[in-house]
JSON list of C-alpha atoms in Angstrom, two decimals:
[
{"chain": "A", "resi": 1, "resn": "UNK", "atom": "CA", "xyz": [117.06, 101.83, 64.37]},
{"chain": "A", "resi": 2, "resn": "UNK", "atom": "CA", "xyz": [119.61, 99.16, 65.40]},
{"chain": "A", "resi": 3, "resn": "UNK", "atom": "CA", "xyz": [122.86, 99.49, 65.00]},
{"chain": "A", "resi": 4, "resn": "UNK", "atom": "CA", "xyz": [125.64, 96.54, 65.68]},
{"chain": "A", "resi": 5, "resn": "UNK", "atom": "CA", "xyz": [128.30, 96.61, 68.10]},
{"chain": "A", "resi": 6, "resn": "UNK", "atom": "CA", "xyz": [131.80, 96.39, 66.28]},
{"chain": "A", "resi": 7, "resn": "UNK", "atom": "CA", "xyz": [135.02, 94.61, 67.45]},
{"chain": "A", "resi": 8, "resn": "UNK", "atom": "CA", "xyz": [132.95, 91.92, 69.56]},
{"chain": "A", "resi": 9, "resn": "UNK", "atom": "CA", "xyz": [134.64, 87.98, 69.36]},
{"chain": "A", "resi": 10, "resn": "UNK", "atom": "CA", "xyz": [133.09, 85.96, 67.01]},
{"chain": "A", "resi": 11, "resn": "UNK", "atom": "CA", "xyz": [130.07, 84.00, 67.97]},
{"chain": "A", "resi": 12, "resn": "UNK", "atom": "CA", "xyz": [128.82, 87.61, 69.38]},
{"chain": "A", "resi": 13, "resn": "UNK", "atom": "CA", "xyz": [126.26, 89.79, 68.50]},
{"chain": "A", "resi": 14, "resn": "UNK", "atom": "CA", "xyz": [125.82, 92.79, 70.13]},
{"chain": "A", "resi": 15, "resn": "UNK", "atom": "CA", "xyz": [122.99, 94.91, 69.22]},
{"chain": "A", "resi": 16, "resn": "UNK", "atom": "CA", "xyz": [121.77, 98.87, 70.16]},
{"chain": "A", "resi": 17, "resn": "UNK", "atom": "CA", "xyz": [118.33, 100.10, 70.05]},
{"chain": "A", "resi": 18, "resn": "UNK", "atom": "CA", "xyz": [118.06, 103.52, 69.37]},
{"chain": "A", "resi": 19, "resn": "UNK", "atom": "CA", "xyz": [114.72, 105.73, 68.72]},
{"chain": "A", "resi": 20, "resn": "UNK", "atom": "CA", "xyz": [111.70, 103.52, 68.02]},
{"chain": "A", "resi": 21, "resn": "UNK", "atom": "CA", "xyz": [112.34, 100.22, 66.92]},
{"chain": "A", "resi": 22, "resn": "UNK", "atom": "CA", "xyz": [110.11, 99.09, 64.52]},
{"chain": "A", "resi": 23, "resn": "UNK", "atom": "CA", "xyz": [109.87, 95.26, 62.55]},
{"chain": "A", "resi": 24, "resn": "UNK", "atom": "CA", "xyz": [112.16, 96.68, 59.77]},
{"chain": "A", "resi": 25, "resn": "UNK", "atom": "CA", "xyz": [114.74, 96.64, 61.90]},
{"chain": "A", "resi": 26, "resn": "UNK", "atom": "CA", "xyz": [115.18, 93.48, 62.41]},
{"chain": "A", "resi": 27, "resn": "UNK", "atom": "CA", "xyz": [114.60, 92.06, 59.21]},
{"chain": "A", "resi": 28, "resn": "UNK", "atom": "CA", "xyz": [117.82, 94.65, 57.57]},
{"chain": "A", "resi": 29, "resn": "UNK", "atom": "CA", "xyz": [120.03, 94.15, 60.92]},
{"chain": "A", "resi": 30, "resn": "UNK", "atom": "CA", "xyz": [119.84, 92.35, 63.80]},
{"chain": "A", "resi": 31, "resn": "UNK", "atom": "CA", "xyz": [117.98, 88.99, 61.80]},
{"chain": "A", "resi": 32, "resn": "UNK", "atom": "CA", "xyz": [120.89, 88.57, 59.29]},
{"chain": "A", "resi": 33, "resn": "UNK", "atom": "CA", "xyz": [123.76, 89.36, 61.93]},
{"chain": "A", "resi": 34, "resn": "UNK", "atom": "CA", "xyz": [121.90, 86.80, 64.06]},
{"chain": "A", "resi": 35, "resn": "UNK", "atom": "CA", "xyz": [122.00, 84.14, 61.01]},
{"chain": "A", "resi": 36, "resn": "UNK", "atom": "CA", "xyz": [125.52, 84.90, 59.92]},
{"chain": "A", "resi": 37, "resn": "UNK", "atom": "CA", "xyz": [126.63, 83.87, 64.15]},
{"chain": "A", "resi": 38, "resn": "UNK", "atom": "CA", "xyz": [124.16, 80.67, 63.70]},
{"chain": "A", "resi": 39, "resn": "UNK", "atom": "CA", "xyz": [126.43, 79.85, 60.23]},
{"chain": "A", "resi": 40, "resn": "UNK", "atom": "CA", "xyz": [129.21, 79.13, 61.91]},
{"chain": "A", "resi": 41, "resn": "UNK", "atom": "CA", "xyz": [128.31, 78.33, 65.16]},
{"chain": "A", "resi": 42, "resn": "UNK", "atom": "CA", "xyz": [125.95, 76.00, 66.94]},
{"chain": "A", "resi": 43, "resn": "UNK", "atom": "CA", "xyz": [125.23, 78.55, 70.01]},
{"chain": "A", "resi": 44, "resn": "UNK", "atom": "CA", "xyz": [125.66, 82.28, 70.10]},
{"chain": "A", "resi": 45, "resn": "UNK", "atom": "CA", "xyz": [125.96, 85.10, 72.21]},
{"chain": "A", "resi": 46, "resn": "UNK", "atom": "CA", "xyz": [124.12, 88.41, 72.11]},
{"chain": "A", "resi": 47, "resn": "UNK", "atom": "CA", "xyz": [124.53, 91.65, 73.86]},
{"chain": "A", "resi": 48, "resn": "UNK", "atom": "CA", "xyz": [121.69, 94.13, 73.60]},
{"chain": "A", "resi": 49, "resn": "UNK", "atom": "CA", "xyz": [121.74, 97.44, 74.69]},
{"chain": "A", "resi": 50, "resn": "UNK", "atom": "CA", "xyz": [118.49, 99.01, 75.12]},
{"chain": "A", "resi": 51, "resn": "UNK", "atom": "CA", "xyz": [119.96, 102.64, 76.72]},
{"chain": "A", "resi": 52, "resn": "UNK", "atom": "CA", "xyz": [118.86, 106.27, 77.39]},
{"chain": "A", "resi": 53, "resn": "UNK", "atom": "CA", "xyz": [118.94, 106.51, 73.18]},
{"chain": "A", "resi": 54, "resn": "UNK", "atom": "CA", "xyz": [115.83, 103.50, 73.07]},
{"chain": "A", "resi": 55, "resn": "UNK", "atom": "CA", "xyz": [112.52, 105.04, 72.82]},
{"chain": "A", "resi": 56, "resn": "UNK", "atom": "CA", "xyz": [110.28, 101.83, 72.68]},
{"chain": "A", "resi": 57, "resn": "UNK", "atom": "CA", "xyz": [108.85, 99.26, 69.91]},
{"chain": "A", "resi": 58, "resn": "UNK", "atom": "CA", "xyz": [106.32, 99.64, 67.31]},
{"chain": "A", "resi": 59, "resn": "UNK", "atom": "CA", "xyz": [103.77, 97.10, 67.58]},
{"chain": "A", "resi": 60, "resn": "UNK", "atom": "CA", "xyz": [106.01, 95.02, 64.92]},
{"chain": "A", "resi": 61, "resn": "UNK", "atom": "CA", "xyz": [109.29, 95.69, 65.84]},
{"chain": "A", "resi": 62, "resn": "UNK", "atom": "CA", "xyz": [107.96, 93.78, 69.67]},
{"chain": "A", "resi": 63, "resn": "UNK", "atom": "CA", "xyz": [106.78, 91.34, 67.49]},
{"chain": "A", "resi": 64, "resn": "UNK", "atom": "CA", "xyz": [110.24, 90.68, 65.76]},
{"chain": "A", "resi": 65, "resn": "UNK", "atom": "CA", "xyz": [111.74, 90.72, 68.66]},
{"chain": "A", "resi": 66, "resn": "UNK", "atom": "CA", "xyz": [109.63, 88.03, 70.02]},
{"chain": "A", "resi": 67, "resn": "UNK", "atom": "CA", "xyz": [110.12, 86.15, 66.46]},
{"chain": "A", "resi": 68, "resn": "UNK", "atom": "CA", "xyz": [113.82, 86.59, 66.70]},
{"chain": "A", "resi": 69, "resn": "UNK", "atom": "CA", "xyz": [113.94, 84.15, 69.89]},
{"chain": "A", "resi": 70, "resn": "UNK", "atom": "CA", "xyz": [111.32, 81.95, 68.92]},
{"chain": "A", "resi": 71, "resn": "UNK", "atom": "CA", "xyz": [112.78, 81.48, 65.28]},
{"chain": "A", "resi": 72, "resn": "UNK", "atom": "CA", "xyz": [116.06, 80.01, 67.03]},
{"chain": "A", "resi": 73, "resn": "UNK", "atom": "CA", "xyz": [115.54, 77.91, 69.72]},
{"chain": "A", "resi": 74, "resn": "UNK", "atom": "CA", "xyz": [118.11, 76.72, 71.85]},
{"chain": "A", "resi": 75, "resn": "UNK", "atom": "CA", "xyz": [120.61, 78.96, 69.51]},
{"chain": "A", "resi": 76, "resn": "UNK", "atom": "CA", "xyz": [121.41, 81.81, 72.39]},
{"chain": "A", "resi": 77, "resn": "UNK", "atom": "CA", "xyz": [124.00, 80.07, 75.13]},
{"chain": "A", "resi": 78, "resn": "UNK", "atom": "CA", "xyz": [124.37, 83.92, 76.68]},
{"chain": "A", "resi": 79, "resn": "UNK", "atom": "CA", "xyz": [121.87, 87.03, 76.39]},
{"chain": "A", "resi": 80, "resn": "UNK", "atom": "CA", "xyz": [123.32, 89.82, 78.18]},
{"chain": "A", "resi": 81, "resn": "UNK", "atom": "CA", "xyz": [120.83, 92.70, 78.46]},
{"chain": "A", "resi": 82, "resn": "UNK", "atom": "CA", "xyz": [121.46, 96.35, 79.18]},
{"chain": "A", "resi": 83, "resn": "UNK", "atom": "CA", "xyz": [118.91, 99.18, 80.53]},
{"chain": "A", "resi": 84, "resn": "UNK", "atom": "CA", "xyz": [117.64, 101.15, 83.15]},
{"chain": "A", "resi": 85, "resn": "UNK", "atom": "CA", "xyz": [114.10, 101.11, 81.54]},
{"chain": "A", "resi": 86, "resn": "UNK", "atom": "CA", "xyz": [112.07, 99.47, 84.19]},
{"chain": "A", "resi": 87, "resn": "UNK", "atom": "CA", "xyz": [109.53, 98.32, 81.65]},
{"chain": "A", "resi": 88, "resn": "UNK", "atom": "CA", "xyz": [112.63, 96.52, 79.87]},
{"chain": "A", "resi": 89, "resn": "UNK", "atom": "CA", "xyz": [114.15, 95.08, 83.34]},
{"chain": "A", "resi": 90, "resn": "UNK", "atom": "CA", "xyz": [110.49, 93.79, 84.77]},
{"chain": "A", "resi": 91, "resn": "UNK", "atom": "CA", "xyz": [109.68, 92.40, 81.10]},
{"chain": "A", "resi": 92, "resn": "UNK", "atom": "CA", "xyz": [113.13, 90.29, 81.36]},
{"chain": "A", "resi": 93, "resn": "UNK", "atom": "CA", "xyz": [112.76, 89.06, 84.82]},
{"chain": "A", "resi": 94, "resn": "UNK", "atom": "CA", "xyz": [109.47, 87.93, 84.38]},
{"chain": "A", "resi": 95, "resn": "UNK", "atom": "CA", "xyz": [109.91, 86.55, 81.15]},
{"chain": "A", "resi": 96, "resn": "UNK", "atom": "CA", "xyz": [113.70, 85.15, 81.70]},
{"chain": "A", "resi": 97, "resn": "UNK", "atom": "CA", "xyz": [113.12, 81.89, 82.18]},
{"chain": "A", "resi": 98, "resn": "UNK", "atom": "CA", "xyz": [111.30, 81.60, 78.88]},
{"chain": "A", "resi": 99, "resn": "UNK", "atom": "CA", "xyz": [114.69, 83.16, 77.10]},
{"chain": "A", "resi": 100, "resn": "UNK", "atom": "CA", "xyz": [116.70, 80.43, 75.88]},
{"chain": "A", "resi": 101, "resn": "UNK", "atom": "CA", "xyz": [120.05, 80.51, 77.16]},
{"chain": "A", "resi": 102, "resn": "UNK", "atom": "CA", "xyz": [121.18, 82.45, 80.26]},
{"chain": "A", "resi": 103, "resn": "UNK", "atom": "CA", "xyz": [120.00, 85.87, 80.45]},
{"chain": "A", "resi": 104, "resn": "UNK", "atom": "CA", "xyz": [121.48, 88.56, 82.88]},
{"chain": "A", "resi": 105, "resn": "UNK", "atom": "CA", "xyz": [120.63, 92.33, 83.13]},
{"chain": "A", "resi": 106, "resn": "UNK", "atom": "CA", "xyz": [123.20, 95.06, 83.64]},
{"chain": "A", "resi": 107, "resn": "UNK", "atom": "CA", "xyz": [122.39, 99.15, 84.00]},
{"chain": "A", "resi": 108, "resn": "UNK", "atom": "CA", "xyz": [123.38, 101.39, 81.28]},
{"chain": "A", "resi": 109, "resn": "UNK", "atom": "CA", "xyz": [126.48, 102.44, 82.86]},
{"chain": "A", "resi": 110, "resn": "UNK", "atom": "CA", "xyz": [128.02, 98.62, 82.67]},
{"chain": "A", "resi": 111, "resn": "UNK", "atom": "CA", "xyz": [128.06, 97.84, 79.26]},
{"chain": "A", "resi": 112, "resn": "UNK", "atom": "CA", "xyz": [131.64, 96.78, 79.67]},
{"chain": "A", "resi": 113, "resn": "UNK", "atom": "CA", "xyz": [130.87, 94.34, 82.44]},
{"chain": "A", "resi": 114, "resn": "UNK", "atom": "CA", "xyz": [128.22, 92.96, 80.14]},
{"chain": "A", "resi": 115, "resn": "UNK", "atom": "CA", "xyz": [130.21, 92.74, 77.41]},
{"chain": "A", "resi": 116, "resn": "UNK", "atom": "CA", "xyz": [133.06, 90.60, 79.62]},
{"chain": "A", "resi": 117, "resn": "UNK", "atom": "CA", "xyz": [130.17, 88.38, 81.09]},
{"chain": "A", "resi": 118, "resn": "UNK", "atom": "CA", "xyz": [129.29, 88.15, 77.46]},
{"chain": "A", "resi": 119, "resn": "UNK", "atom": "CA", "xyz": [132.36, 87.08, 76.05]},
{"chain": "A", "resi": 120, "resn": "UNK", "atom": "CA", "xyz": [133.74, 85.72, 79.39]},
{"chain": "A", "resi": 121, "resn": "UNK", "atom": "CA", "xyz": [134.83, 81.59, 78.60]},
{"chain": "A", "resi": 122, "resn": "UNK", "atom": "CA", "xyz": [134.93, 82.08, 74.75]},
{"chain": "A", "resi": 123, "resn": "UNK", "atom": "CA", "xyz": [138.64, 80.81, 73.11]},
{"chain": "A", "resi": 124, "resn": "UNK", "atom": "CA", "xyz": [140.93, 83.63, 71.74]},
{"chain": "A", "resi": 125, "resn": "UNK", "atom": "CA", "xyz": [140.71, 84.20, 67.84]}
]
């Protein structure tokens, strides 16, 4: 499942992975939150929290996650990424530079500093 993370500015998405994500997912949650950012505005930024509560993908749900990226180009200005999991932290350094936008990792216990590097620069409501 994936929930959203309420009371973020506008222009962010924050997203939480919890128990086995799986391609549904996406499609019912973090796909349209993703589309309703791109409607009205150029460049968004995400914050996704892949904690103690995130028990891995299905085969799919990796494969929307992948799609999610790929399907907006150039869309993501900031992608701040939370998690101990090493599998999670060596899959985003190595593949970081292929992430558009800038990507930085945090632990599980700094979701608030990843949330202010997330929103940090963005104009008041």
């Amino acid at each position: 499942m994936i929930e959203l993370i309420d009371g973020l500015p506008d222009g962010v998405v924050g997203l939480v992975a919890i128990g086995q994500i799986e391609s549904a997912d996406y499609d019912t949650v973090a796909a349209p939150a993703v589309k309703k950012a791109l409607e009205a505005h150029p460049r968004i930024r995400v914050i996704h929290v892949l904690d103690d509560r995130f028990d891995g993908y299905t085969a799919g749900g990796a494969w929307q996650d992948a799609v999610l990226g790929l399907a907006h180009p150039r869309s993501f200005d900031r992608i701040a990424v939370v998690s101990d999991a090493d599998s999670i932290r060596r899959l985003v350094t190595v593949a970081g530079w292929s992430i558009p936008g800038e990507v930085k990792l945090f632990p599980n216990g700094e979701l608030e500093q990843a949330t202010a590097w997330a929103i940090e620069g963005l104009e008041a409501p």
